[in-house]
XYZ file of C-alpha atoms in Angstrom:
690
model
C -94.164 75.926 -6.055
C -91.406 78.375 -7.269
C -91.321 81.957 -6.047
C -91.999 84.679 -8.629
C -88.604 86.714 -8.889
C -88.934 90.551 -8.123
C -87.718 92.483 -10.920
C -85.276 94.994 -10.190
C -85.986 98.653 -10.370
C -85.051 100.366 -13.623
C -82.187 102.432 -12.040
C -80.475 99.391 -10.743
C -79.800 97.855 -14.065
C -77.467 98.936 -16.654
C -79.753 97.520 -19.764
C -80.954 99.999 -22.075
C -84.552 99.636 -23.550
C -84.381 99.028 -27.186
C -87.961 98.621 -27.991
C -91.511 99.258 -26.413
C -94.124 96.960 -27.113
C -97.326 98.934 -27.019
C -100.980 97.443 -26.712
C -102.435 96.704 -30.111
C -104.849 99.440 -30.062
C -102.250 102.237 -29.326
C -100.074 100.801 -31.867
C -102.830 100.759 -34.471
C -103.402 104.709 -33.749
C -99.848 105.680 -33.811
C -99.272 103.825 -37.324
C -102.061 105.548 -38.852
C -101.521 109.106 -37.755
C -100.295 110.117 -41.391
C -103.809 109.147 -42.723
C -106.374 110.119 -40.133
C -107.351 113.199 -38.453
C -109.773 112.213 -35.944
C -110.131 108.839 -33.919
C -112.933 107.566 -31.667
C -111.520 105.252 -28.872
C -114.197 103.439 -27.524
C -114.577 100.810 -24.678
C -111.989 100.208 -21.858
C -110.670 103.769 -21.910
C -110.694 104.459 -18.159
C -108.222 101.480 -17.561
C -104.618 101.263 -16.882
C -102.726 99.798 -20.156
C -99.324 97.696 -20.000
C -96.403 98.296 -22.161
C -93.384 96.109 -22.351
C -90.024 97.436 -22.512
C -87.755 95.254 -24.267
C -84.090 95.805 -23.257
C -80.704 94.821 -24.871
C -80.060 91.849 -22.548
C -83.090 90.234 -23.937
C -85.224 90.908 -20.604
C -89.020 92.694 -20.822
C -89.951 94.989 -18.147
C -93.520 95.738 -17.807
C -95.379 99.007 -16.856
C -98.858 100.083 -16.358
C -99.957 103.295 -17.982
C -103.206 105.219 -17.698
C -104.479 106.071 -21.136
C -103.359 109.661 -21.289
C -99.686 108.592 -20.133
C -99.862 105.896 -22.625
C -100.747 108.315 -25.325
C -98.370 111.019 -24.673
C -95.388 108.595 -24.586
C -96.079 107.564 -28.312
C -97.154 110.843 -29.471
C -93.895 112.407 -28.097
C -91.858 109.816 -29.852
C -93.714 110.636 -33.052
C -92.705 114.118 -32.636
C -95.483 115.961 -30.814
C -94.842 118.637 -28.596
C -98.135 118.669 -26.472
C -101.185 117.113 -25.574
C -104.462 118.996 -24.829
C -107.676 117.695 -23.287
C -111.269 119.177 -23.642
C -114.355 118.162 -21.546
C -117.569 120.121 -21.045
C -116.796 120.777 -17.410
C -113.276 122.016 -17.166
C -113.041 123.197 -21.152
C -109.865 123.245 -22.879
C -106.552 122.174 -20.400
C -102.999 121.557 -20.976
C -102.415 117.651 -20.275
C -98.663 117.686 -21.353
C -96.423 119.899 -23.066
C -92.729 120.084 -23.914
C -90.551 122.843 -22.091
C -90.807 126.201 -23.800
C -94.043 125.972 -25.407
C -96.794 128.251 -23.936
C -99.944 126.479 -24.800
C -102.117 128.150 -22.256
C -101.815 131.592 -24.238
C -102.858 130.125 -27.304
C -106.184 128.635 -25.829
C -106.737 131.754 -23.792
C -106.569 133.513 -27.428
C -108.764 131.141 -28.745
C -111.487 131.016 -26.064
C -111.426 134.784 -25.891
C -114.485 136.495 -27.195
C -114.119 137.752 -30.706
C -114.799 141.630 -31.177
C -117.668 142.161 -33.320
C -119.099 138.842 -33.255
C -122.201 137.715 -31.294
C -121.555 135.741 -28.024
C -121.141 132.070 -29.145
C -122.408 128.869 -27.276
C -120.013 126.351 -25.745
C -120.193 124.174 -28.831
C -119.387 127.126 -31.360
C -116.575 127.965 -29.144
C -115.283 124.358 -28.946
C -115.582 124.056 -32.563
C -113.558 127.175 -33.346
C -110.670 125.816 -31.101
C -110.983 122.611 -33.079
C -110.514 124.426 -36.433
C -107.344 126.394 -35.151
C -106.146 123.311 -33.618
C -106.400 121.270 -36.996
C -104.385 124.132 -38.543
C -101.695 123.895 -35.926
C -102.320 127.674 -35.116
C -100.518 128.763 -38.142
C -100.160 132.496 -37.845
C -101.970 132.548 -34.433
C -99.135 132.047 -32.118
C -97.942 135.166 -30.140
C -94.209 135.900 -31.052
C -91.410 138.316 -31.854
C -92.080 140.777 -34.540
C -91.295 140.041 -38.180
C -87.780 141.610 -37.958
C -86.897 139.116 -35.170
C -84.823 136.262 -36.197
C -87.094 133.766 -34.278
C -90.234 135.147 -35.988
C -90.239 132.329 -38.588
C -90.504 129.610 -35.886
C -93.357 131.167 -34.455
C -95.382 130.986 -37.947
C -94.833 127.208 -38.080
C -97.550 124.783 -37.003
C -97.521 123.486 -33.563
C -97.520 119.656 -33.349
C -100.465 118.795 -30.889
C -102.884 116.095 -30.135
C -106.400 116.791 -28.573
C -108.122 114.223 -26.178
C -111.877 115.153 -26.330
C -112.638 113.303 -22.742
C -116.268 112.142 -21.723
C -117.406 112.288 -25.430
C -120.067 110.179 -24.654
C -121.920 112.830 -22.869
C -121.568 115.569 -25.183
C -124.671 114.565 -27.361
C -127.953 114.118 -25.484
C -129.003 111.216 -27.598
C -126.679 110.086 -30.449
C -129.579 109.486 -32.515
C -131.683 112.506 -31.950
C -129.315 115.418 -31.808
C -130.403 119.086 -31.083
C -129.754 121.824 -33.657
C -126.693 123.120 -31.700
C -125.468 119.390 -31.272
C -125.902 118.657 -35.100
C -124.002 121.774 -36.012
C -121.122 121.132 -33.695
C -120.720 117.459 -34.993
C -121.068 118.549 -38.615
C -118.314 121.157 -37.995
C -116.033 118.567 -36.527
C -116.626 116.288 -39.505
C -115.766 119.249 -41.603
C -112.456 119.854 -39.902
C -111.569 116.239 -40.177
C -112.029 116.441 -44.089
C -110.213 120.066 -44.503
C -107.221 119.105 -41.996
C -103.776 118.739 -43.540
C -100.832 116.826 -42.099
C -97.742 118.586 -41.192
C -94.251 117.051 -41.792
C -92.047 116.420 -38.872
C -88.546 117.704 -38.841
C -86.578 114.417 -37.566
C -88.665 111.724 -39.532
C -89.995 113.667 -42.320
C -93.470 112.049 -41.972
C -96.386 114.211 -42.462
C -98.734 113.632 -39.523
C -102.211 115.190 -38.643
C -102.903 116.811 -35.467
C -105.300 114.061 -34.160
C -108.319 114.771 -32.524
C -109.072 111.632 -30.176
C -112.611 111.184 -28.752
C -112.767 108.953 -25.635
C -116.177 107.352 -25.556
C -117.720 104.508 -23.635
C -119.491 102.754 -26.552
C -119.053 102.684 -30.510
C -122.413 104.299 -31.027
C -122.424 106.994 -28.357
C -121.266 109.877 -31.265
C -123.525 110.264 -34.327
C -122.921 107.222 -36.502
C -122.363 109.788 -39.485
C -119.501 111.388 -37.834
C -117.662 107.952 -37.652
C -118.695 106.580 -41.091
C -118.956 109.487 -43.468
C -115.138 110.208 -43.725
C -112.049 108.173 -44.239
C -110.282 110.637 -42.034
C -112.243 109.321 -38.896
C -111.176 106.035 -37.592
C -113.069 103.987 -34.789
C -110.470 101.826 -32.424
C -111.860 99.653 -29.859
C -109.914 99.282 -26.289
C -110.810 95.870 -25.123
C -110.728 94.694 -21.759
C -107.840 92.859 -20.434
C -107.355 89.268 -21.288
C -105.970 86.587 -18.934
C -102.383 87.333 -20.108
C -102.653 90.816 -19.457
C -104.107 90.158 -16.015
C -101.411 87.982 -15.278
C -98.666 90.665 -16.226
C -100.411 93.129 -13.871
C -100.674 90.517 -11.063
C -96.682 90.091 -11.440
C -96.464 93.750 -11.245
C -98.518 93.798 -8.260
C -96.667 90.843 -6.668
C -93.541 93.010 -6.816
C -95.006 95.494 -4.464
C -96.525 92.920 -1.976
C -95.018 93.694 1.320
C -92.811 96.614 0.393
C -92.653 98.825 3.648
C -92.490 101.945 1.334
C -95.533 104.178 1.781
C -95.474 105.314 -1.910
C -95.140 102.984 -4.810
C -95.621 103.448 -8.630
C -98.593 101.447 -8.489
C -100.188 103.359 -5.607
C -101.068 100.334 -3.581
C -99.409 101.053 -0.455
C -97.719 98.958 2.099
C -99.419 95.556 3.409
C -98.483 96.028 6.921
C -96.390 98.730 8.709
C -92.681 97.718 8.813
C -93.761 94.366 7.363
C -91.037 92.248 5.291
C -91.358 91.733 1.675
C -93.633 89.008 0.724
C -92.585 86.070 -1.964
C -95.724 85.542 -3.854
C -95.563 82.260 -5.858
C -96.607 81.652 -9.512
C -99.757 79.857 -8.314
C -100.294 83.093 -6.067
C -99.842 85.185 -9.312
C -102.157 82.983 -11.498
C -104.938 82.764 -9.089
C -105.197 86.481 -8.667
C -105.191 86.613 -12.563
C -107.877 84.023 -12.908
C -110.089 85.428 -10.062
C -110.024 88.904 -11.648
C -111.713 87.708 -14.783
C -113.850 90.512 -16.344
C -111.967 93.111 -14.110
C -109.811 96.286 -15.583
C -106.532 96.330 -14.685
C -107.003 99.596 -12.633
C -109.633 97.340 -10.572
C -106.902 94.871 -10.033
C -104.840 97.497 -8.449
C -107.849 98.646 -6.235
C -108.311 95.123 -5.092
C -104.582 95.202 -4.008
C -105.342 98.567 -2.307
C -108.484 96.866 -0.532
C -106.577 93.826 0.486
C -104.138 95.814 2.149
C -106.555 97.865 3.942
C -108.093 94.485 5.177
C -104.484 93.062 5.978
C -104.886 90.384 3.428
C -101.676 88.826 2.264
C -100.939 88.411 -1.540
C -102.100 84.679 -1.390
C -105.543 85.976 -0.614
C -105.850 88.312 -3.336
C -108.980 85.960 -4.798
C -110.815 86.975 -1.658
C -110.209 90.841 -1.931
C -111.185 90.505 -5.573
C -114.665 88.728 -4.534
C -115.023 91.695 -1.912
C -114.102 94.178 -4.289
C -116.987 92.702 -6.955
C -119.561 91.760 -4.465
C -118.968 94.693 -1.961
C -119.662 92.268 1.161
C -117.225 90.627 3.484
C -119.864 88.169 4.867
C -119.675 84.921 3.066
C -121.808 82.172 4.060
C -120.057 79.568 1.565
C -116.995 79.802 3.844
C -116.269 78.935 7.220
C -118.281 75.759 7.242
C -121.477 77.480 7.746
C -123.204 76.190 4.482
C -121.822 72.787 5.025
C -123.356 72.549 8.548
C -126.909 73.762 7.196
C -126.749 71.137 4.418
C -126.042 68.390 7.113
C -128.969 69.797 9.236
C -131.181 70.205 6.333
C -131.019 66.718 4.709
C -133.870 65.382 7.155
C -135.715 68.664 6.831
C -136.119 68.882 3.060
C -137.082 65.052 2.932
C -139.980 66.032 5.219
C -140.902 69.211 2.959
C -140.667 67.234 -0.370
C -142.261 63.863 -0.261
C -141.813 60.996 -2.432
C -138.974 62.398 -4.087
C -135.852 60.725 -2.666
C -133.705 60.327 -5.534
C -134.476 64.258 -6.629
C -133.479 65.399 -3.198
C -130.253 63.239 -3.066
C -129.323 64.604 -6.626
C -129.863 68.102 -5.237
C -128.002 67.658 -2.014
C -124.789 66.258 -3.989
C -124.798 69.679 -5.950
C -125.190 71.591 -2.814
C -122.475 69.565 -1.339
C -120.481 70.293 -4.072
C -121.148 73.865 -4.162
C -120.238 74.177 -0.458
C -116.738 72.559 -0.912
C -116.063 74.628 -4.104
C -115.954 71.801 -6.623
C -118.647 73.048 -9.026
C -116.652 72.798 -12.505
C -113.672 71.676 -10.817
C -113.235 68.883 -13.807
C -112.544 71.582 -16.378
C -109.075 72.645 -17.045
C -110.128 76.309 -16.772
C -113.082 77.807 -15.630
C -114.584 81.102 -14.662
C -114.657 82.142 -10.989
C -117.723 83.866 -11.681
C -119.831 80.824 -12.407
C -122.848 80.277 -9.948
C -121.949 77.931 -6.970
C -124.819 75.630 -8.114
C -127.088 74.837 -11.092
C -130.231 72.739 -11.029
C -132.861 71.799 -13.748
C -135.811 70.349 -12.253
C -138.018 68.471 -14.832
C -140.947 66.483 -14.257
C -144.782 66.490 -13.736
C -146.625 69.347 -12.196
C -147.188 69.248 -8.371
C -144.478 66.958 -7.536
C -142.419 69.419 -5.439
C -140.175 71.124 -7.839
C -140.705 74.778 -6.691
C -141.176 73.524 -3.050
C -137.746 71.966 -3.296
C -136.326 75.263 -4.342
C -137.472 77.065 -1.444
C -136.443 74.573 0.967
C -132.920 74.616 -0.749
C -132.900 78.689 -0.046
C -133.861 78.047 3.654
C -131.292 75.287 4.113
C -128.416 77.366 2.539
C -129.195 81.011 3.567
C -131.529 80.414 6.488
C -134.672 82.047 4.734
C -137.364 81.187 2.435
C -137.024 84.881 1.442
C -133.411 84.187 0.103
C -135.360 82.445 -2.922
C -135.988 84.894 -5.560
C -138.421 83.617 -7.907
C -139.462 84.474 -11.595
C -142.335 83.066 -13.080
C -140.944 82.661 -16.820
C -144.596 82.812 -18.497
C -144.380 86.566 -17.668
C -141.274 86.700 -20.139
C -142.762 84.924 -23.207
C -142.930 88.066 -25.175
C -140.049 89.377 -27.366
C -137.801 91.792 -25.730
C -139.083 90.586 -22.224
C -135.213 89.887 -21.310
C -135.121 93.710 -20.851
C -136.980 93.494 -17.762
C -134.418 90.907 -16.303
C -131.314 92.929 -17.213
C -132.910 96.705 -18.101
C -133.598 98.630 -20.924
C -131.213 99.683 -23.294
C -130.478 103.702 -23.296
C -133.377 105.793 -24.646
C -135.814 102.995 -23.871
C -138.799 103.116 -21.370
C -137.499 101.636 -18.066
C -133.821 102.190 -18.769
C -133.667 104.186 -15.247
C -134.976 101.418 -13.220
C -132.662 98.762 -14.093
C -133.187 94.966 -14.544
C -135.247 93.221 -11.971
C -132.817 90.030 -11.712
C -129.583 92.217 -11.831
C -130.692 94.802 -9.477
C -132.092 92.049 -6.996
C -128.845 90.065 -6.973
C -126.671 93.054 -6.459
C -128.573 93.594 -3.397
C -127.887 90.422 -1.926
C -125.727 88.059 -4.166
C -126.229 85.105 -1.728
C -129.430 83.941 -3.229
C -131.313 80.785 -4.555
C -132.476 82.254 -8.037
C -135.667 80.323 -9.078
C -136.708 80.589 -12.527
C -140.184 78.617 -12.656
C -141.477 77.276 -15.983
C -138.626 77.919 -18.072
C -139.889 76.535 -21.237
C -142.235 79.305 -21.396
C -139.777 82.296 -21.705
C -138.647 83.888 -25.000
C -135.519 82.563 -26.715
C -133.900 86.061 -26.278
C -134.025 85.517 -22.465
C -132.723 81.817 -22.797
C -129.797 83.573 -24.558
C -129.165 85.597 -21.294
C -129.131 82.419 -19.390
C -126.231 80.979 -21.402
C -124.319 83.963 -20.699
C -124.761 83.607 -16.790
C -124.152 79.786 -16.850
C -121.007 80.385 -18.935
C -119.435 83.355 -17.376
C -121.452 84.001 -14.233
C -122.246 87.750 -14.789
C -124.538 89.784 -16.702
C -124.317 93.521 -17.558
C -127.227 95.255 -17.591
C -128.589 98.123 -19.848
C -126.714 100.826 -17.678
C -123.506 98.865 -17.932
C -123.207 97.785 -14.490
C -122.078 94.208 -14.389
C -123.817 91.872 -11.858
C -121.936 88.540 -10.642
C -123.557 85.442 -9.853
C -120.714 83.655 -8.240
C -122.286 83.290 -4.955
C -125.895 82.020 -6.348
C -127.540 78.772 -6.900
C -129.521 78.724 -10.179
C -132.754 76.447 -10.447
C -134.906 76.144 -13.533
C -137.879 74.215 -13.164
C -140.155 72.853 -16.036
C -142.633 70.251 -16.955
C -140.915 69.925 -20.089
C -141.107 66.443 -21.707
C -143.806 64.933 -19.540
C -146.058 64.977 -22.246
C -143.458 63.787 -24.972
C -141.340 65.735 -27.281
C -142.336 68.976 -28.913
C -142.431 70.187 -32.088
C -141.233 73.474 -33.752
C -144.687 75.296 -32.463
C -143.684 74.052 -28.870
C -146.527 71.690 -28.550
C -146.223 68.014 -27.833
C -145.844 65.642 -30.640
C -147.054 62.703 -28.482
C -147.932 62.209 -24.995
C -146.210 58.891 -23.871
C -145.456 60.069 -20.292
C -149.019 61.185 -19.671
C -150.649 57.723 -19.703
C -153.785 57.198 -17.666
C -151.650 54.453 -15.655
C -148.754 56.121 -13.733
C -145.314 54.424 -13.402
C -145.362 52.570 -10.173
C -142.572 49.697 -10.242
C -138.661 50.827 -10.026
C -138.236 49.739 -13.924
C -141.211 51.833 -14.997
C -139.843 54.945 -13.101
C -136.477 54.556 -14.462
C -138.069 54.209 -17.989
C -140.148 57.300 -17.095
C -136.748 59.330 -16.001
C -135.041 58.240 -19.345
C -137.864 59.100 -21.437
C -138.288 62.450 -19.743
C -134.257 63.328 -20.158
C -135.016 62.522 -24.008
C -137.760 64.713 -24.458
C -135.837 67.455 -22.598
C -133.097 67.273 -25.102
C -135.160 66.911 -27.887
C -136.684 70.182 -26.906
C -133.468 72.150 -26.618
C -131.901 70.697 -29.540
C -134.637 70.939 -32.159
C -137.446 73.066 -30.841
C -135.339 75.664 -29.191
C -132.165 75.088 -31.369
C -129.913 75.695 -27.995
C -128.249 72.458 -27.486
C -125.305 74.516 -26.111
C -127.716 75.661 -23.231
C -128.392 71.878 -22.324
C -124.584 71.275 -22.489
C -124.100 73.904 -19.791
C -126.538 72.122 -17.435
C -124.559 68.942 -17.842
C -125.651 66.140 -15.608
C -127.566 68.699 -13.461
C -130.896 67.732 -14.751
C -133.042 66.155 -11.873
C -136.189 64.378 -12.818
C -139.215 64.351 -10.506
C -141.672 61.438 -10.154
C -145.211 61.253 -10.063
C -146.461 60.796 -6.494
C -147.575 57.341 -5.478
C -150.534 56.509 -3.202
C -148.821 56.580 0.436
C -147.163 59.848 -0.444
C -150.497 61.265 -1.679
C -151.938 60.402 1.607
C -148.901 61.957 3.542
C -149.417 65.286 1.454
C -153.136 65.286 1.849
C -152.447 65.316 5.729
C -150.193 68.052 5.735
C -152.567 70.172 3.592
C -155.285 69.214 5.997
C -153.407 70.429 8.838
C -152.385 73.673 7.139
C -156.215 74.461 7.003
C -156.819 73.827 10.477
C -153.848 75.962 11.561
C -155.137 78.764 9.136
C -158.427 78.773 10.796
C -157.019 78.818 14.183
C -154.616 81.848 13.276
C -157.225 84.064 11.292
C -160.305 83.308 13.165
C -159.470 81.735 16.420
C -161.554 78.695 15.230
C -161.004 75.001 16.095
C -161.460 72.611 13.266
C -162.298 69.041 13.782
C -162.344 66.521 10.647
C -163.668 63.332 12.163
C -162.232 60.107 10.922
C -165.011 59.081 8.556
C -165.082 62.357 6.946
C -161.543 62.579 6.791
C -161.314 59.383 5.046
C -163.861 60.343 2.423
C -161.830 63.476 1.741
C -158.628 61.412 1.256
C -160.115 58.852 -1.041
C -161.510 62.064 -3.174
C -158.498 63.820 -3.058
C -155.825 61.226 -4.029
C -157.890 59.401 -6.630
C -156.299 61.221 -9.509
C -152.721 61.753 -9.235
C -151.628 63.190 -12.255
C -151.504 66.930 -11.039
C -149.511 65.902 -7.903
C -149.708 67.651 -4.833
C -151.411 70.549 -6.443
C -154.244 68.654 -7.593
C -154.535 67.465 -3.947
C -154.808 70.864 -3.065
C -157.365 71.896 -5.593
C -159.615 68.826 -4.561
C -159.477 69.929 -0.910
C -160.648 73.517 -1.931
C -163.424 72.271 -3.521
C -164.470 69.071 -1.441
C -163.729 70.861 2.171
C -162.777 74.662 1.961
C -165.713 75.845 -0.258
C -168.550 73.674 1.354
C -167.164 74.472 4.733
C -167.393 78.192 4.144
C -170.797 78.094 2.528
C -172.123 75.639 5.732
C -170.517 78.254 8.236
C -172.411 81.116 6.757
C -175.744 79.029 6.306
C -175.508 78.237 10.116
C -176.532 81.852 10.865
C -174.553 82.056 14.018
C -171.702 84.531 15.154
C -168.371 82.397 14.994
C -166.438 83.990 17.622
C -162.789 83.005 18.665
C -163.006 79.629 20.549
C -165.669 78.007 18.514
C -165.149 74.313 17.638
C -166.348 73.443 14.062
C -166.825 69.890 13.695
C -167.237 68.040 10.391
C -168.756 64.676 10.719
C -169.739 63.588 7.449
C -168.647 64.413 3.896
C -171.231 63.385 0.849
C -170.290 63.634 -2.830
C -173.327 63.921 -4.541
C -174.083 62.302 -8.042
C -173.667 65.810 -9.719
C -170.186 66.237 -8.385
C -171.188 68.611 -5.663
C -170.199 68.339 -2.080
C -172.300 68.470 1.437
C -170.850 68.613 4.881
C -172.489 67.719 7.934
C -171.335 70.621 10.310
C -171.729 71.612 14.020
C -170.273 74.609 15.556
C -170.264 74.752 19.215
C -169.069 78.146 20.973
C -166.138 77.856 23.266
C -165.867 79.005 26.829
C -164.840 82.485 27.730
C -165.637 83.831 24.274
C -166.636 87.232 23.459
C -169.787 88.179 21.361
C -168.008 89.542 18.426
C -167.217 88.644 14.971
C -163.884 87.366 14.135
C -161.644 89.651 12.075
C -162.123 87.446 8.697
């Protein structure tokens, strides 16, 4: 590893700057000042931006500037004398100004009440200032009398630019303007059309006094304001790419460990009296990659956070994670999750019966996630991608949802860490709004998204999307973004990161054969009467399921890219066999016994003969897996048991022993139980709570 060379401060070098390379959006604005009188800058307008000074010795020095400083630097080179700012809170203020130019007096004269006119609202007053500004205040500047030699200088236009800050907040709704708002923007459009450029004394170029609107989104202002005139230009300000983030990381690396309390980047010292660190190229690139999706200003804030937490520059990826998620506790580090996975292997196998291969595949993904190796084979991968992704495919009732809950318990110590979404509730168009929040102006916008809000509250989750094949295609497109970039931006513009989550999708897709364009099975080879039993039959069944899943994504959904993001993480669940079904039956019977004890204090005993009949009936048809066993237990034991207890006509007090001695299945399918209830000792004469 090589150390990153710290650049010399500008006052220590004799090289002179021959050229300054501006960001593309700024260069576009500066080169079109002669043809456009108004600009709409939208997007990343609250960020720092990098400029590169090219010196005569061939070196480049990067600088990070805020948008206002960046614009003023370029405007001043073009001959502008001042930069004004307007917002609805502070009104008109002077942001930058050349010496000797009294702009405050001009603004006070413009905003003063005009005698003989009715009081103006804020919009009318602002529009009147815009008009004077566009004319360069020709004839409006206070100056010497006409016989003074300097009189003509004060009649010349003032070369100025105006920033309209927080412009997105001026209209209540851009597509539903009030009368006052419509009048204001119409006057602004008229100003843009009637404005005339003024020649500059040095260059001779005729440039407009530009009005620069700063907005969050391109559609935050009325569309007709931007599109109705060729004098108005819309320019997007993009988020920084990897190259820009690396350059910013290099700038911050130059400040690592500097003992001075004040630096140009305002990040402060790492440690009081500490020596300068020597960050390596690898440290710089790791920081830049970890900051994917962040602004340059957020990178600087991450550096400040690192210094507050006494983290070195080599640990900046941890500081970025702390900045994004807002939590310092990380179960994935320190070996806690690895220990939980080791301890949980046996527990998961007991909770999910008969799916040894599926459990092994799942544990392999979890072990990979615990070691941070997910996606390690890629040359470059997003640091925000989920820790693990699994797609459980197979017949209903085979333990897919149960395994997801077991994974949550193993990783994060509680089944409540499994955030479950039943995707059958998201089958309608636009149902994706429930997950990420409705757009502005729509019902539910204030509430945000169910998925994004829950993950922000606790980023350490197993997120279960049950029956994913029932979701609308628009919802699936959201998952594509999560799987690729590991983040979602909700309707309110807040970004949610899934870098600490395990995502699990479940579906019985492919069990009944490939699906057609309408989503219905074209055939049902996997739903045969005789279930696969031998190893060869089970291997053929797994291959068949995988082929049917691929057919569904490629031909029915036409989303092969989503399947490619899942990769080899598709886990096929087999039909349960007879011995496994018996174990599941015994477990569910124990649950019934325990439930009666907890709810009513009753002791349920099912004699061996009755238990055998129940087991035979409940495990006769295994197409529906463990869920089918539960349904049979409900119809063959729970329902007739409840009916029989009521027919006994006795008070079932806590301590009563209920014995089922015989189970008889009638020819019509009904079930009769032989039941005996014996009150226990030391019981009270009262009814149970249920």
